[in-house]
Amino acid sequence: MTSGNKKPEVRIAASILAADFSQLGREIKALDDGGCDEIHFDVMDGNFVPNISFGAPVLEWIRPLTKLPVDVHMMVHEPGRFVDDFARVGADYFTVHAEACAHLHATVQSIKQAGMKAGVALNPATPASVLDEILPDIDRVLVMTVNPGRGGQQFITGQLAKIASLSERLPWRATGADLAVDGGVKVDTALACAEAGASLLISGTGIFNHPDGVISGIAALRDAIASASD
Ligand code: DX5
Ligand code: ZN
């Protein structure tokens, strides 16, 4: 990035899909201690994506353990069916896939009516232009840099152009909306995401599988992006 083109601070979210679920309370405490900015909660239905993960009852257990904001990433067909369940257990963001909603605008409205912030995720094959008519209505765009369904996949470099083009749509960003990146975000890919204009980096295995532990995983990502805001 050129100097004088200072980008806003880039925040870090941890995808607890990669956490040790036998020690979930301890893992979440480490995220707090490590200065993580947000918890990313991947919900999979075995339909929109092949795997099944967890749902609102699990969030109900962990919500009292941290004050960090929680984004539920709904890799679920017609996720609007679950808006009230997740609002009730304290989700802050509810992020749906554009590909999974027959009436995306209506789903976004229902998320906001339930008191949550509305995110929309795009699969790698989905162009940013599907959001042209609703961009001002949403609080977060989540660009998938892997195909959704499991953690630990390789970052798809070609998605950087989509991140950059969304970032350049300044009227949208000026509202404070987030541009999130999810999938394969690690020390070797994080800086490129930040340079392309991402405001939130979501990492699972990059944080939880760090050889020196969760706190070091978060610190390593922060170090990797430090030069992006110079
Ligand atoms: C993929 C999930 C991601 C995933 C990220 O379907 O939406 O949030 O957990 O994991 P890593 O960072 O390991 O690619
Ligand atoms: Zn996710």
Coordinates of C-alpha atoms and ligand atoms in Angstrom, one line a residue:
M1 CA 0.0 0.0 0.0
T2 CA 1.2 3.5 -0.7
S3 CA 1.8 5.8 2.3
G4 CA -1.0 8.4 2.7
N5 CA -3.6 5.8 1.9
K6 CA -4.0 4.7 5.5
K7 CA -6.5 1.9 6.0
P8 CA -8.5 1.4 9.1
E9 CA -7.3 -1.0 11.8
V10 CA -7.6 -4.6 10.8
R11 CA -9.3 -6.8 13.4
I12 CA -8.9 -10.5 14.0
A13 CA -11.7 -13.0 14.6
A14 CA -11.1 -16.6 15.7
S15 CA -13.1 -19.4 14.1
I16 CA -13.8 -21.8 17.0
L17 CA -14.5 -24.6 14.5
A18 CA -10.7 -25.3 14.9
A19 CA -10.8 -25.2 18.8
D20 CA -10.5 -28.2 21.1
F21 CA -14.1 -28.7 22.0
S22 CA -13.2 -30.7 25.0
Q23 CA -11.6 -27.6 26.4
L24 CA -13.9 -24.9 24.9
G25 CA -14.0 -22.7 27.9
R26 CA -10.3 -22.6 28.2
E27 CA -9.9 -21.9 24.5
I28 CA -12.3 -19.0 24.7
K29 CA -10.4 -17.6 27.7
A30 CA -7.2 -17.8 25.7
L31 CA -8.9 -15.7 22.9
D32 CA -9.8 -13.1 25.5
D33 CA -6.3 -13.1 27.0
G34 CA -4.7 -12.9 23.5
G35 CA -6.6 -9.8 22.5
C36 CA -8.8 -11.4 19.9
D37 CA -11.4 -9.0 18.6
E38 CA -14.3 -11.4 17.8
I39 CA -15.5 -15.0 17.9
H40 CA -16.5 -16.6 14.6
F41 CA -19.1 -19.3 15.1
D42 CA -19.4 -21.6 12.0
V43 CA -22.8 -23.2 11.7
M44 CA -23.0 -26.0 9.1
D45 CA -26.2 -27.9 8.2
G46 CA -25.0 -30.9 6.1
N47 CA -27.1 -29.5 3.2
F48 CA -25.7 -26.2 2.0
V49 CA -22.3 -27.6 2.9
P50 CA -21.4 -31.3 3.4
N51 CA -20.5 -31.2 7.1
I52 CA -22.6 -30.6 10.2
S53 CA -21.1 -28.5 13.0
F54 CA -23.1 -27.0 15.9
G55 CA -26.0 -24.6 16.5
A56 CA -27.6 -22.2 18.9
P57 CA -27.5 -24.4 22.0
V58 CA -23.7 -24.4 21.8
L59 CA -23.6 -20.7 21.6
E60 CA -25.9 -20.5 24.6
W61 CA -23.3 -22.3 26.6
I62 CA -20.3 -20.2 25.5
R63 CA -22.0 -16.8 25.4
P64 CA -21.6 -16.1 29.1
L65 CA -17.9 -16.9 28.9
T66 CA -16.8 -13.8 27.0
K67 CA -17.8 -10.3 26.2
L68 CA -16.3 -10.5 22.7
P69 CA -18.7 -10.0 19.8
V70 CA -19.9 -13.3 18.2
D71 CA -20.6 -13.6 14.5
V72 CA -22.6 -16.7 13.5
H73 CA -21.5 -17.7 10.0
M74 CA -24.6 -19.6 8.7
M75 CA -23.4 -22.2 6.2
V76 CA -27.1 -23.3 6.1
H77 CA -29.8 -23.4 3.5
E78 CA -32.4 -20.7 4.2
P79 CA -30.7 -19.5 7.4
G80 CA -33.5 -17.0 8.0
R81 CA -35.3 -19.9 9.8
F82 CA -32.8 -19.5 12.7
V83 CA -32.7 -15.8 13.2
D84 CA -34.8 -15.8 16.3
D85 CA -32.9 -18.7 17.9
F86 CA -29.5 -17.0 17.5
A87 CA -30.8 -13.6 18.6
R88 CA -32.1 -15.2 21.7
V89 CA -28.8 -16.7 22.7
G90 CA -26.8 -13.5 22.1
A91 CA -25.3 -13.5 18.6
D92 CA -24.1 -10.0 17.6
Y93 CA -23.7 -10.6 13.9
F94 CA -25.7 -13.1 11.8
T95 CA -24.0 -13.8 8.5
V96 CA -25.8 -15.6 5.7
H97 CA -24.7 -16.8 2.4
A98 CA -26.2 -15.0 -0.6
E99 CA -26.3 -18.4 -2.4
A100 CA -28.5 -19.9 0.4
C101 CA -31.3 -17.3 0.5
A102 CA -34.1 -17.1 -2.0
H103 CA -35.1 -13.7 -0.7
L104 CA -31.8 -12.2 0.6
H105 CA -33.2 -8.7 1.2
A106 CA -36.0 -10.0 3.3
T107 CA -33.5 -12.2 5.3
V108 CA -31.3 -9.2 5.9
Q109 CA -34.3 -7.2 7.1
S110 CA -35.3 -10.0 9.5
I111 CA -31.8 -10.1 11.0
K112 CA -31.8 -6.4 11.7
Q113 CA -35.3 -6.5 13.1
A114 CA -34.1 -9.2 15.5
G115 CA -31.5 -6.8 16.8
M116 CA -28.4 -8.3 15.2
K117 CA -26.0 -6.9 12.6
A118 CA -26.4 -8.4 9.2
G119 CA -23.6 -10.0 7.2
V120 CA -23.6 -11.6 3.8
A121 CA -21.1 -14.1 2.7
L122 CA -20.0 -14.9 -0.8
N123 CA -18.7 -18.2 -2.1
P124 CA -15.6 -18.0 -4.2
A125 CA -17.6 -18.5 -7.4
T126 CA -20.1 -15.7 -6.5
P127 CA -19.4 -12.3 -7.9
A128 CA -19.5 -9.2 -5.6
S129 CA -22.1 -7.8 -8.0
V130 CA -24.9 -9.9 -6.4
L131 CA -24.8 -7.4 -3.6
D132 CA -25.2 -4.3 -5.8
E133 CA -28.8 -3.6 -4.7
I134 CA -28.4 -4.3 -1.0
L135 CA -24.8 -3.2 -0.2
P136 CA -26.0 -0.1 1.8
D137 CA -28.3 -2.3 3.9
I138 CA -25.7 -4.7 5.2
D139 CA -23.2 -4.4 8.1
R140 CA -20.7 -6.9 6.8
V141 CA -19.6 -8.6 3.6
L142 CA -17.7 -11.8 4.2
V143 CA -15.6 -12.9 1.3
M144 CA -14.9 -16.7 1.4
T145 CA -11.3 -17.4 0.4
V146 CA -12.0 -21.2 0.5
N147 CA -15.1 -23.1 -0.4
P148 CA -17.1 -23.3 2.8
G149 CA -17.5 -26.5 4.7
R150 CA -14.3 -27.2 6.6
G151 CA -11.3 -25.6 8.1
G152 CA -7.7 -26.0 7.2
Q153 CA -8.0 -25.5 3.4
Q154 CA -5.7 -23.5 1.2
F155 CA -6.3 -19.8 0.6
I156 CA -7.7 -19.0 -2.9
T157 CA -5.5 -16.1 -4.0
G158 CA -7.8 -15.1 -6.9
Q159 CA -10.3 -13.9 -4.3
L160 CA -8.1 -10.9 -3.5
A161 CA -9.4 -9.0 -6.5
K162 CA -12.9 -9.4 -5.2
I163 CA -11.8 -8.1 -1.8
A164 CA -10.1 -5.1 -3.4
S165 CA -13.1 -4.2 -5.6
L166 CA -15.5 -4.3 -2.6
S167 CA -13.1 -2.2 -0.6
E168 CA -13.0 0.5 -3.2
R169 CA -16.7 1.0 -3.0
L170 CA -16.2 3.8 -0.6
P171 CA -19.8 5.0 0.1
W172 CA -20.4 1.5 1.5
R173 CA -17.2 1.3 3.6
A174 CA -17.7 4.9 4.9
T175 CA -20.7 3.6 6.9
G176 CA -18.4 1.6 9.0
A177 CA -19.4 -1.7 7.5
D178 CA -16.9 -4.5 7.7
L179 CA -15.2 -6.3 4.9
A180 CA -14.3 -9.8 6.3
V181 CA -12.2 -12.5 4.9
D182 CA -12.6 -16.2 5.8
G183 CA -10.7 -19.3 4.9
G184 CA -7.0 -20.1 4.8
V185 CA -6.1 -16.8 6.6
K186 CA -2.6 -17.5 8.1
V187 CA 0.6 -15.5 8.6
D188 CA 1.5 -16.0 4.9
T189 CA -1.9 -14.7 3.5
A190 CA -3.0 -12.2 6.1
L191 CA -1.0 -9.2 4.8
A192 CA -2.4 -9.6 1.3
C193 CA -5.9 -9.5 2.7
A194 CA -5.2 -6.4 4.7
E195 CA -3.5 -4.7 1.8
A196 CA -6.6 -5.5 -0.4
G197 CA -8.7 -3.6 2.1
A198 CA -10.1 -6.3 4.5
S199 CA -11.2 -4.9 7.9
L200 CA -11.7 -8.3 9.6
L201 CA -9.5 -11.4 9.2
I202 CA -11.1 -14.7 10.3
S203 CA -8.7 -17.5 11.1
G204 CA -9.3 -21.0 12.5
T205 CA -6.4 -23.3 12.2
G206 CA -4.0 -20.3 11.9
I207 CA -4.9 -19.5 15.5
F208 CA -5.8 -22.8 17.2
N209 CA -3.1 -24.9 15.5
H210 CA -0.3 -22.5 16.2
P211 CA 2.6 -24.6 17.7
D212 CA 3.0 -22.2 20.6
G213 CA -0.7 -21.9 21.4
V214 CA -3.7 -19.6 20.8
I215 CA -2.2 -16.4 22.2
S216 CA 0.9 -16.8 20.0
G217 CA -1.4 -17.5 17.0
I218 CA -3.2 -14.2 17.4
A219 CA 0.1 -12.4 18.0
A220 CA 1.6 -13.9 14.9
L221 CA -1.3 -12.7 12.7
R222 CA -1.1 -9.2 14.2
D223 CA 2.6 -9.1 13.4
A224 CA 2.0 -10.3 9.9
I225 CA -0.4 -7.4 9.2
A226 CA 1.4 -4.7 11.1
S227 CA 2.9 -3.2 8.0
A228 CA -0.5 -2.9 6.3
S229 CA -1.4 0.2 8.3
D230 CA 2.0 2.0 8.0
Ligands
DX5_1 C1 -15.0 -22.7 6.4 C2 -15.3 -21.8 7.6 C3 -14.2 -21.0 8.1 C4 -13.1 -21.9 8.7 C5 -11.8 -21.2 8.7 O1 -16.1 -23.3 6.0 O2 -16.3 -20.9 7.3 O3 -14.6 -20.1 9.1 O4 -13.4 -22.3 10.0 O5 -10.8 -22.1 9.0 P1 -9.3 -21.9 8.5 O6 -8.8 -20.6 9.0 O7 -8.6 -23.1 9.1 O8 -9.3 -21.9 7.0
ZN2 ZN -16.6 -19.2 8.7

